[in-house]
PDB file of N, CA and C in Angstrom:
ATOM      1  N   MET A 201     139.980 172.811 115.448  1.00 80.00           N
ATOM      2  CA  MET A 201     139.485 172.318 116.704  1.00 80.00           C
ATOM      3  C   MET A 201     140.366 171.110 117.038  1.00 80.00           C
ATOM      4  N   GLU A 202     140.195 170.414 118.280  1.00 91.00           N
ATOM      5  CA  GLU A 202     140.761 169.223 118.378  1.00 91.00           C
ATOM      6  C   GLU A 202     139.998 168.185 117.826  1.00 91.00           C
ATOM      7  N   LYS A 203     140.850 166.896 117.574  1.00 93.00           N
ATOM      8  CA  LYS A 203     140.254 165.931 116.967  1.00 93.00           C
ATOM      9  C   LYS A 203     139.188 165.121 118.033  1.00 93.00           C
ATOM     10  N   GLU A 204     139.421 165.285 119.026  1.00 95.00           N
ATOM     11  CA  GLU A 204     138.704 164.937 119.943  1.00 95.00           C
ATOM     12  C   GLU A 204     137.483 165.477 120.184  1.00 95.00           C
ATOM     13  N   LYS A 205     137.371 167.082 120.559  1.00 94.00           N
ATOM     14  CA  LYS A 205     136.475 167.871 120.106  1.00 94.00           C
ATOM     15  C   LYS A 205     135.095 167.219 118.978  1.00 94.00           C
ATOM     16  N   LEU A 206     136.050 167.324 117.884  1.00 94.00           N
ATOM     17  CA  LEU A 206     135.332 167.025 116.631  1.00 94.00           C
ATOM     18  C   LEU A 206     134.899 165.718 116.640  1.00 94.00           C
ATOM     19  N   LYS A 207     135.278 164.069 117.384  1.00 96.00           N
ATOM     20  CA  LYS A 207     134.471 163.666 117.749  1.00 96.00           C
ATOM     21  C   LYS A 207     133.073 163.560 118.027  1.00 96.00           C
ATOM     22  N   ARG A 208     133.705 164.616 119.494  1.00 96.00           N
ATOM     23  CA  ARG A 208     132.475 163.986 119.858  1.00 96.00           C
ATOM     24  C   ARG A 208     131.397 164.863 119.747  1.00 96.00           C
ATOM     25  N   ILE A 209     131.664 166.120 118.725  1.00 95.00           N
ATOM     26  CA  ILE A 209     130.346 166.110 118.443  1.00 95.00           C
ATOM     27  C   ILE A 209     129.814 165.620 117.404  1.00 95.00           C
ATOM     28  N   ASN A 210     130.880 164.438 116.640  1.00 96.00           N
ATOM     29  CA  ASN A 210     130.056 163.344 115.634  1.00 96.00           C
ATOM     30  C   ASN A 210     129.150 162.131 116.469  1.00 96.00           C
ATOM     31  N   PHE A 211     130.063 162.133 117.505  1.00 96.00           N
ATOM     32  CA  PHE A 211     129.356 161.242 118.789  1.00 96.00           C
ATOM     33  C   PHE A 211     127.834 161.459 119.161  1.00 96.00           C
ATOM     34  N   LEU A 212     127.924 162.826 119.580  1.00 96.00           N
ATOM     35  CA  LEU A 212     126.358 163.201 120.098  1.00 96.00           C
ATOM     36  C   LEU A 212     125.640 163.379 118.976  1.00 96.00           C
ATOM     37  N   ALA A 213     125.685 163.271 117.869  1.00 95.00           N
ATOM     38  CA  ALA A 213     124.931 163.955 116.371  1.00 95.00           C
ATOM     39  C   ALA A 213     124.585 162.381 116.344  1.00 95.00           C
ATOM     40  N   LYS A 214     125.331 161.645 116.130  1.00 96.00           N
ATOM     41  CA  LYS A 214     124.618 160.144 115.952  1.00 96.00           C
ATOM     42  C   LYS A 214     124.088 159.605 117.001  1.00 96.00           C
ATOM     43  N   LYS A 215     123.763 160.061 118.334  1.00 95.00           N
ATOM     44  CA  LYS A 215     123.127 159.838 120.026  1.00 95.00           C
ATOM     45  C   LYS A 215     122.089 160.406 119.742  1.00 95.00           C
ATOM     46  N   ALA A 216     122.025 161.148 118.993  1.00 95.00           N
ATOM     47  CA  ALA A 216     121.001 162.653 119.156  1.00 95.00           C
ATOM     48  C   ALA A 216     120.154 161.638 118.064  1.00 95.00           C
ATOM     49  N   LYS A 217     120.639 161.489 116.841  1.00 96.00           N
ATOM     50  CA  LYS A 217     119.797 160.567 116.015  1.00 96.00           C
ATOM     51  C   LYS A 217     119.264 158.897 115.868  1.00 96.00           C
ATOM     52  N   ALA A 218     119.976 158.737 117.150  1.00 96.00           N
ATOM     53  CA  ALA A 218     119.317 157.451 117.323  1.00 96.00           C
ATOM     54  C   ALA A 218     118.493 157.469 118.610  1.00 96.00           C
ATOM     55  N   GLU A 219     118.474 158.371 119.922  1.00 95.00           N
ATOM     56  CA  GLU A 219     117.754 158.950 120.862  1.00 95.00           C
ATOM     57  C   GLU A 219     117.849 159.900 120.996  1.00 95.00           C
ATOM     58  N   GLN A 220     117.419 160.667 122.461  1.00 95.00           N
ATOM     59  CA  GLN A 220     117.251 161.507 123.067  1.00 95.00           C
ATOM     60  C   GLN A 220     118.392 161.864 124.001  1.00 95.00           C
ATOM     61  N   LEU A 221     119.308 163.612 123.622  1.00 95.00           N
ATOM     62  CA  LEU A 221     119.919 163.514 124.467  1.00 95.00           C
ATOM     63  C   LEU A 221     119.287 163.852 125.985  1.00 95.00           C
ATOM     64  N   SER A 222     120.219 164.014 126.744  1.00 95.00           N
ATOM     65  CA  SER A 222     119.870 164.226 127.783  1.00 95.00           C
ATOM     66  C   SER A 222     119.661 166.128 128.169  1.00 95.00           C
ATOM     67  N   ALA A 223     120.034 166.539 128.928  1.00 95.00           N
ATOM     68  CA  ALA A 223     120.013 167.993 128.771  1.00 95.00           C
ATOM     69  C   ALA A 223     121.447 168.519 129.344  1.00 95.00           C
ATOM     70  N   GLU A 224     122.027 167.829 129.748  1.00 96.00           N
ATOM     71  CA  GLU A 224     123.741 168.000 129.689  1.00 96.00           C
ATOM     72  C   GLU A 224     124.243 167.661 128.553  1.00 96.00           C
ATOM     73  N   GLU A 225     124.405 166.680 127.853  1.00 96.00           N
ATOM     74  CA  GLU A 225     124.175 166.367 126.667  1.00 96.00           C
ATOM     75  C   GLU A 225     124.217 167.545 125.543  1.00 96.00           C
ATOM     76  N   LEU A 226     122.382 167.852 125.594  1.00 96.00           N
ATOM     77  CA  LEU A 226     122.057 169.051 124.691  1.00 96.00           C
ATOM     78  C   LEU A 226     123.122 170.643 125.225  1.00 96.00           C
ATOM     79  N   ALA A 227     123.635 170.551 126.325  1.00 97.00           N
ATOM     80  CA  ALA A 227     124.215 172.246 126.428  1.00 97.00           C
ATOM     81  C   ALA A 227     125.909 171.314 126.328  1.00 97.00           C
ATOM     82  N   GLU A 228     126.084 170.881 125.971  1.00 97.00           N
ATOM     83  CA  GLU A 228     127.826 170.171 125.527  1.00 97.00           C
ATOM     84  C   GLU A 228     127.588 170.437 124.131  1.00 97.00           C
ATOM     85  N   GLN A 229     126.450 170.018 123.519  1.00 96.00           N
ATOM     86  CA  GLN A 229     126.854 169.729 122.044  1.00 96.00           C
ATOM     87  C   GLN A 229     126.953 171.285 121.425  1.00 96.00           C
ATOM     88  N   LYS A 230     125.388 172.114 122.015  1.00 97.00           N
ATOM     89  CA  LYS A 230     125.183 173.676 121.754  1.00 97.00           C
ATOM     90  C   LYS A 230     126.425 174.270 121.696  1.00 97.00           C
ATOM     91  N   ALA A 231     127.433 173.831 122.598  1.00 97.00           N
ATOM     92  CA  ALA A 231     128.770 174.727 123.079  1.00 97.00           C
ATOM     93  C   ALA A 231     130.134 174.336 122.031  1.00 97.00           C
ATOM     94  N   LEU A 232     130.118 172.449 121.729  1.00 96.00           N
ATOM     95  CA  LEU A 232     130.751 172.772 120.636  1.00 96.00           C
ATOM     96  C   LEU A 232     130.777 173.428 119.871  1.00 96.00           C
ATOM     97  N   ARG A 233     129.311 172.724 119.345  1.00 96.00           N
ATOM     98  CA  ARG A 233     128.965 173.296 118.092  1.00 96.00           C
ATOM     99  C   ARG A 233     129.043 174.669 117.933  1.00 96.00           C
ATOM    100  N   ALA A 234     128.591 175.839 119.094  1.00 97.00           N
ATOM    101  CA  ALA A 234     129.192 176.867 119.128  1.00 97.00           C
ATOM    102  C   ALA A 234     130.380 177.096 118.780  1.00 97.00           C
ATOM    103  N   GLU A 235     131.549 176.738 119.415  1.00 96.00           N
ATOM    104  CA  GLU A 235     132.891 176.579 119.504  1.00 96.00           C
ATOM    105  C   GLU A 235     133.576 176.335 117.628  1.00 96.00           C
ATOM    106  N   TYR A 236     133.037 175.501 117.485  1.00 96.00           N
ATOM    107  CA  TYR A 236     133.297 175.009 115.966  1.00 96.00           C
ATOM    108  C   TYR A 236     132.889 175.707 114.630  1.00 96.00           C
ATOM    109  N   ILE A 237     131.996 176.789 114.899  1.00 96.00           N
ATOM    110  CA  ILE A 237     131.194 177.650 113.872  1.00 96.00           C
ATOM    111  C   ILE A 237     132.553 178.806 114.628  1.00 96.00           C
ATOM    112  N   ALA A 238     132.665 179.207 115.658  1.00 97.00           N
ATOM    113  CA  ALA A 238     133.552 180.489 115.666  1.00 97.00           C
ATOM    114  C   ALA A 238     134.891 180.383 114.770  1.00 97.00           C
ATOM    115  N   GLU A 239     135.501 179.111 115.374  1.00 96.00           N
ATOM    116  CA  GLU A 239     136.781 178.521 114.213  1.00 96.00           C
ATOM    117  C   GLU A 239     136.351 178.706 112.936  1.00 96.00           C
ATOM    118  N   PHE A 240     135.283 178.170 112.147  1.00 96.00           N
ATOM    119  CA  PHE A 240     135.216 177.952 111.194  1.00 96.00           C
ATOM    120  C   PHE A 240     134.533 179.182 110.607  1.00 96.00           C
ATOM    121  N   ARG A 241     134.589 180.235 111.187  1.00 97.00           N
ATOM    122  CA  ARG A 241     134.122 182.004 110.488  1.00 97.00           C
ATOM    123  C   ARG A 241     135.648 182.500 110.411  1.00 97.00           C
ATOM    124  N   ALA A 242     135.971 182.228 111.454  1.00 96.00           N
ATOM    125  CA  ALA A 242     137.591 182.987 111.843  1.00 96.00           C
ATOM    126  C   ALA A 242     138.129 183.052 110.241  1.00 96.00           C
ATOM    127  N   SER A 243     138.531 180.938 110.559  1.00 96.00           N
ATOM    128  CA  SER A 243     139.368 180.422 109.056  1.00 96.00           C
ATOM    129  C   SER A 243     138.702 181.273 107.942  1.00 96.00           C
ATOM    130  N   PHE A 244     137.608 180.817 107.655  1.00 96.00           N
ATOM    131  CA  PHE A 244     137.263 181.905 106.160  1.00 96.00           C
ATOM    132  C   PHE A 244     137.015 182.819 106.337  1.00 96.00           C
ATOM    133  N   THR A 245     137.104 183.746 107.152  1.00 94.00           N
ATOM    134  CA  THR A 245     137.761 185.210 106.972  1.00 94.00           C
ATOM    135  C   THR A 245     139.158 185.102 106.727  1.00 94.00           C
ATOM    136  N   GLY A 246     139.749 184.794 107.498  1.00 94.00           N
ATOM    137  CA  GLY A 246     140.863 184.852 106.877  1.00 94.00           C
ATOM    138  C   GLY A 246     141.124 184.063 105.401  1.00 94.00           C
ATOM    139  N   ILE A 247     140.648 183.584 104.592  1.00 95.00           N
ATOM    140  CA  ILE A 247     140.949 183.082 103.587  1.00 95.00           C
ATOM    141  C   ILE A 247     140.783 183.601 102.790  1.00 95.00           C
ATOM    142  N   LEU A 248     139.405 184.945 103.146  1.00 93.00           N
ATOM    143  CA  LEU A 248     138.822 185.875 102.275  1.00 93.00           C
ATOM    144  C   LEU A 248     139.765 186.909 102.223  1.00 93.00           C
ATOM    145  N   GLU A 249     140.510 187.485 103.665  1.00 93.00           N
ATOM    146  CA  GLU A 249     141.379 188.171 103.367  1.00 93.00           C
ATOM    147  C   GLU A 249     142.621 188.571 102.409  1.00 93.00           C
ATOM    148  N   ASN A 250     142.678 186.798 102.125  1.00 93.00           N
ATOM    149  CA  ASN A 250     143.837 186.523 101.055  1.00 93.00           C
ATOM    150  C   ASN A 250     143.873 186.552 100.077  1.00 93.00           C
ATOM    151  N   THR A 251     142.434 186.922  99.656  1.00 94.00           N
ATOM    152  CA  THR A 251     141.825 186.678  98.454  1.00 94.00           C
ATOM    153  C   THR A 251     142.070 187.280  96.989  1.00 94.00           C
ATOM    154  N   VAL A 252     142.228 187.075  95.721  1.00 95.00           N
ATOM    155  CA  VAL A 252     142.891 188.562  94.911  1.00 95.00           C
ATOM    156  C   VAL A 252     141.778 187.751  94.090  1.00 95.00           C
ATOM    157  N   ILE A 253     140.981 189.368  93.479  1.00 94.00           N
ATOM    158  CA  ILE A 253     140.495 189.219  92.287  1.00 94.00           C
ATOM    159  C   ILE A 253     141.097 189.659  90.651  1.00 94.00           C
ATOM    160  N   GLN A 254     141.321 188.634  90.048  1.00 94.00           N
ATOM    161  CA  GLN A 254     141.760 189.331  88.699  1.00 94.00           C
ATOM    162  C   GLN A 254     141.033 189.875  87.786  1.00 94.00           C
ATOM    163  N   TYR A 255     141.443 190.479  87.287  1.00 94.00           N
ATOM    164  CA  TYR A 255     140.702 191.030  86.041  1.00 94.00           C
ATOM    165  C   TYR A 255     141.296 190.513  84.529  1.00 94.00           C
ATOM    166  N   PRO A 256     139.969 190.519  83.345  1.00 95.00           N
ATOM    167  CA  PRO A 256     140.621 190.500  82.357  1.00 95.00           C
ATOM    168  C   PRO A 256     142.052 190.906  82.162  1.00 95.00           C
ATOM    169  N   ASP A 257     141.952 192.200  82.178  1.00 96.00           N
ATOM    170  CA  ASP A 257     143.151 193.238  82.042  1.00 96.00           C
ATOM    171  C   ASP A 257     144.440 192.547  82.731  1.00 96.00           C
ATOM    172  N   GLY A 258     144.088 192.301  83.542  1.00 94.00           N
ATOM    173  CA  GLY A 258     145.268 191.365  84.393  1.00 94.00           C
ATOM    174  C   GLY A 258     145.974 191.839  85.765  1.00 94.00           C
ATOM    175  N   SER A 259     145.231 193.305  85.625  1.00 94.00           N
ATOM    176  CA  SER A 259     145.139 193.735  87.259  1.00 94.00           C
ATOM    177  C   SER A 259     144.011 192.724  87.901  1.00 94.00           C
ATOM    178  N   LYS A 260     145.124 193.593  89.711  1.00 95.00           N
ATOM    179  CA  LYS A 260     144.460 192.367  90.685  1.00 95.00           C
ATOM    180  C   LYS A 260     143.866 193.211  91.401  1.00 95.00           C
ATOM    181  N   GLN A 261     142.695 193.086  92.146  1.00 94.00           N
ATOM    182  CA  GLN A 261     142.533 194.017  93.498  1.00 94.00           C
ATOM    183  C   GLN A 261     142.230 192.636  94.380  1.00 94.00           C
ATOM    184  N   SER A 262     142.760 193.228  96.268  1.00 93.00           N
ATOM    185  CA  SER A 262     142.422 191.836  96.892  1.00 93.00           C
ATOM    186  C   SER A 262     140.388 192.410  97.499  1.00 93.00           C
ATOM    187  N   LEU A 263     140.633 191.256  97.654  1.00 92.00           N
ATOM    188  CA  LEU A 263     138.862 191.564  98.170  1.00 92.00           C
ATOM    189  C   LEU A 263     138.509 192.336  98.963  1.00 92.00           C
ATOM    190  N   PRO A 264     139.573 192.590 100.219  1.00 90.00           N
ATOM    191  CA  PRO A 264     138.764 194.188 100.901  1.00 90.00           C
ATOM    192  C   PRO A 264     138.845 195.531 100.202  1.00 90.00           C
ATOM    193  N   GLU A 265     139.477 195.022  99.322  1.00 91.00           N
ATOM    194  CA  GLU A 265     139.740 196.600  98.450  1.00 91.00           C
ATOM    195  C   GLU A 265     138.448 196.388  97.313  1.00 91.00           C
ATOM    196  N   PHE A 266     138.009 195.337  97.076  1.00 90.00           N
ATOM    197  CA  PHE A 266     137.381 195.387  96.696  1.00 90.00           C
ATOM    198  C   PHE A 266     135.776 195.893  97.075  1.00 90.00           C
ATOM    199  N   ARG A 267     135.743 195.816  97.957  1.00 89.00           N
ATOM    200  CA  ARG A 267     134.735 195.278  98.867  1.00 89.00           C
ATOM    201  C   ARG A 267     134.100 196.692  99.375  1.00 89.00           C
ATOM    202  N   GLU A 268     135.233 197.609  99.488  1.00 90.00           N
ATOM    203  CA  GLU A 268     135.312 198.686  99.762  1.00 90.00           C
ATOM    204  C   GLU A 268     135.295 199.818  98.682  1.00 90.00           C
ATOM    205  N   SER A 269     135.069 199.264  98.254  1.00 88.00           N
ATOM    206  CA  SER A 269     134.859 199.836  96.842  1.00 88.00           C
ATOM    207  C   SER A 269     134.062 199.907  96.364  1.00 88.00           C
ATOM    208  N   LYS A 270     132.730 199.020  96.258  1.00 86.00           N
ATOM    209  CA  LYS A 270     132.175 198.894  95.910  1.00 86.00           C
ATOM    210  C   LYS A 270     131.054 199.442  97.294  1.00 86.00           C
ATOM    211  N   LYS A 271     131.399 199.761  98.322  1.00 86.00           N
ATOM    212  CA  LYS A 271     130.496 200.298  99.570  1.00 86.00           C
ATOM    213  C   LYS A 271     130.400 202.108  98.503  1.00 86.00           C
ATOM    214  N   LYS A 272     131.540 202.258  98.426  1.00 85.00           N
ATOM    215  CA  LYS A 272     131.990 203.770  98.307  1.00 85.00           C
ATOM    216  C   LYS A 272     130.737 203.739  96.559  1.00 85.00           C
ATOM    217  N   GLU A 273     130.944 203.189  96.156  1.00 85.00           N
ATOM    218  CA  GLU A 273     130.025 203.485  95.028  1.00 85.00           C
ATOM    219  C   GLU A 273     128.825 203.159  95.038  1.00 85.00           C
ATOM    220  N   LYS A 274     128.673 202.281  96.535  1.00 83.00           N
ATOM    221  CA  LYS A 274     126.591 202.293  96.525  1.00 83.00           C
ATOM    222  C   LYS A 274     126.713 203.733  97.467  1.00 83.00           C
ATOM    223  N   LYS A 275     127.304 204.278  97.899  1.00 81.00           N
ATOM    224  CA  LYS A 275     127.203 206.133  98.761  1.00 81.00           C
ATOM    225  C   LYS A 275     126.960 206.905  97.754  1.00 81.00           C
ATOM    226  N   ASN A 276     127.834 207.087  96.894  1.00 69.00           N
ATOM    227  CA  ASN A 276     128.034 207.742  95.451  1.00 69.00           C
ATOM    228  C   ASN A 276     126.099 207.893  94.410  1.00 69.00           C
TER     229      ASN A 276
END
């Protein structure tokens, strides 16, 4: 997310604590927060997709493979 948008989110949050925001500002704040959350989730998903679990025996399994194996165990 662009630095200017982050600054704007923080400005609106501080202003909301000090005084009431206008309807336009509330809508802008809601849209900026939704954009920020979407970008955060995409970034976090990327991190999880590249996470590897290492077992005590030294074997490794990617997190997506681990999750799939757990789903199969629950079905059986």
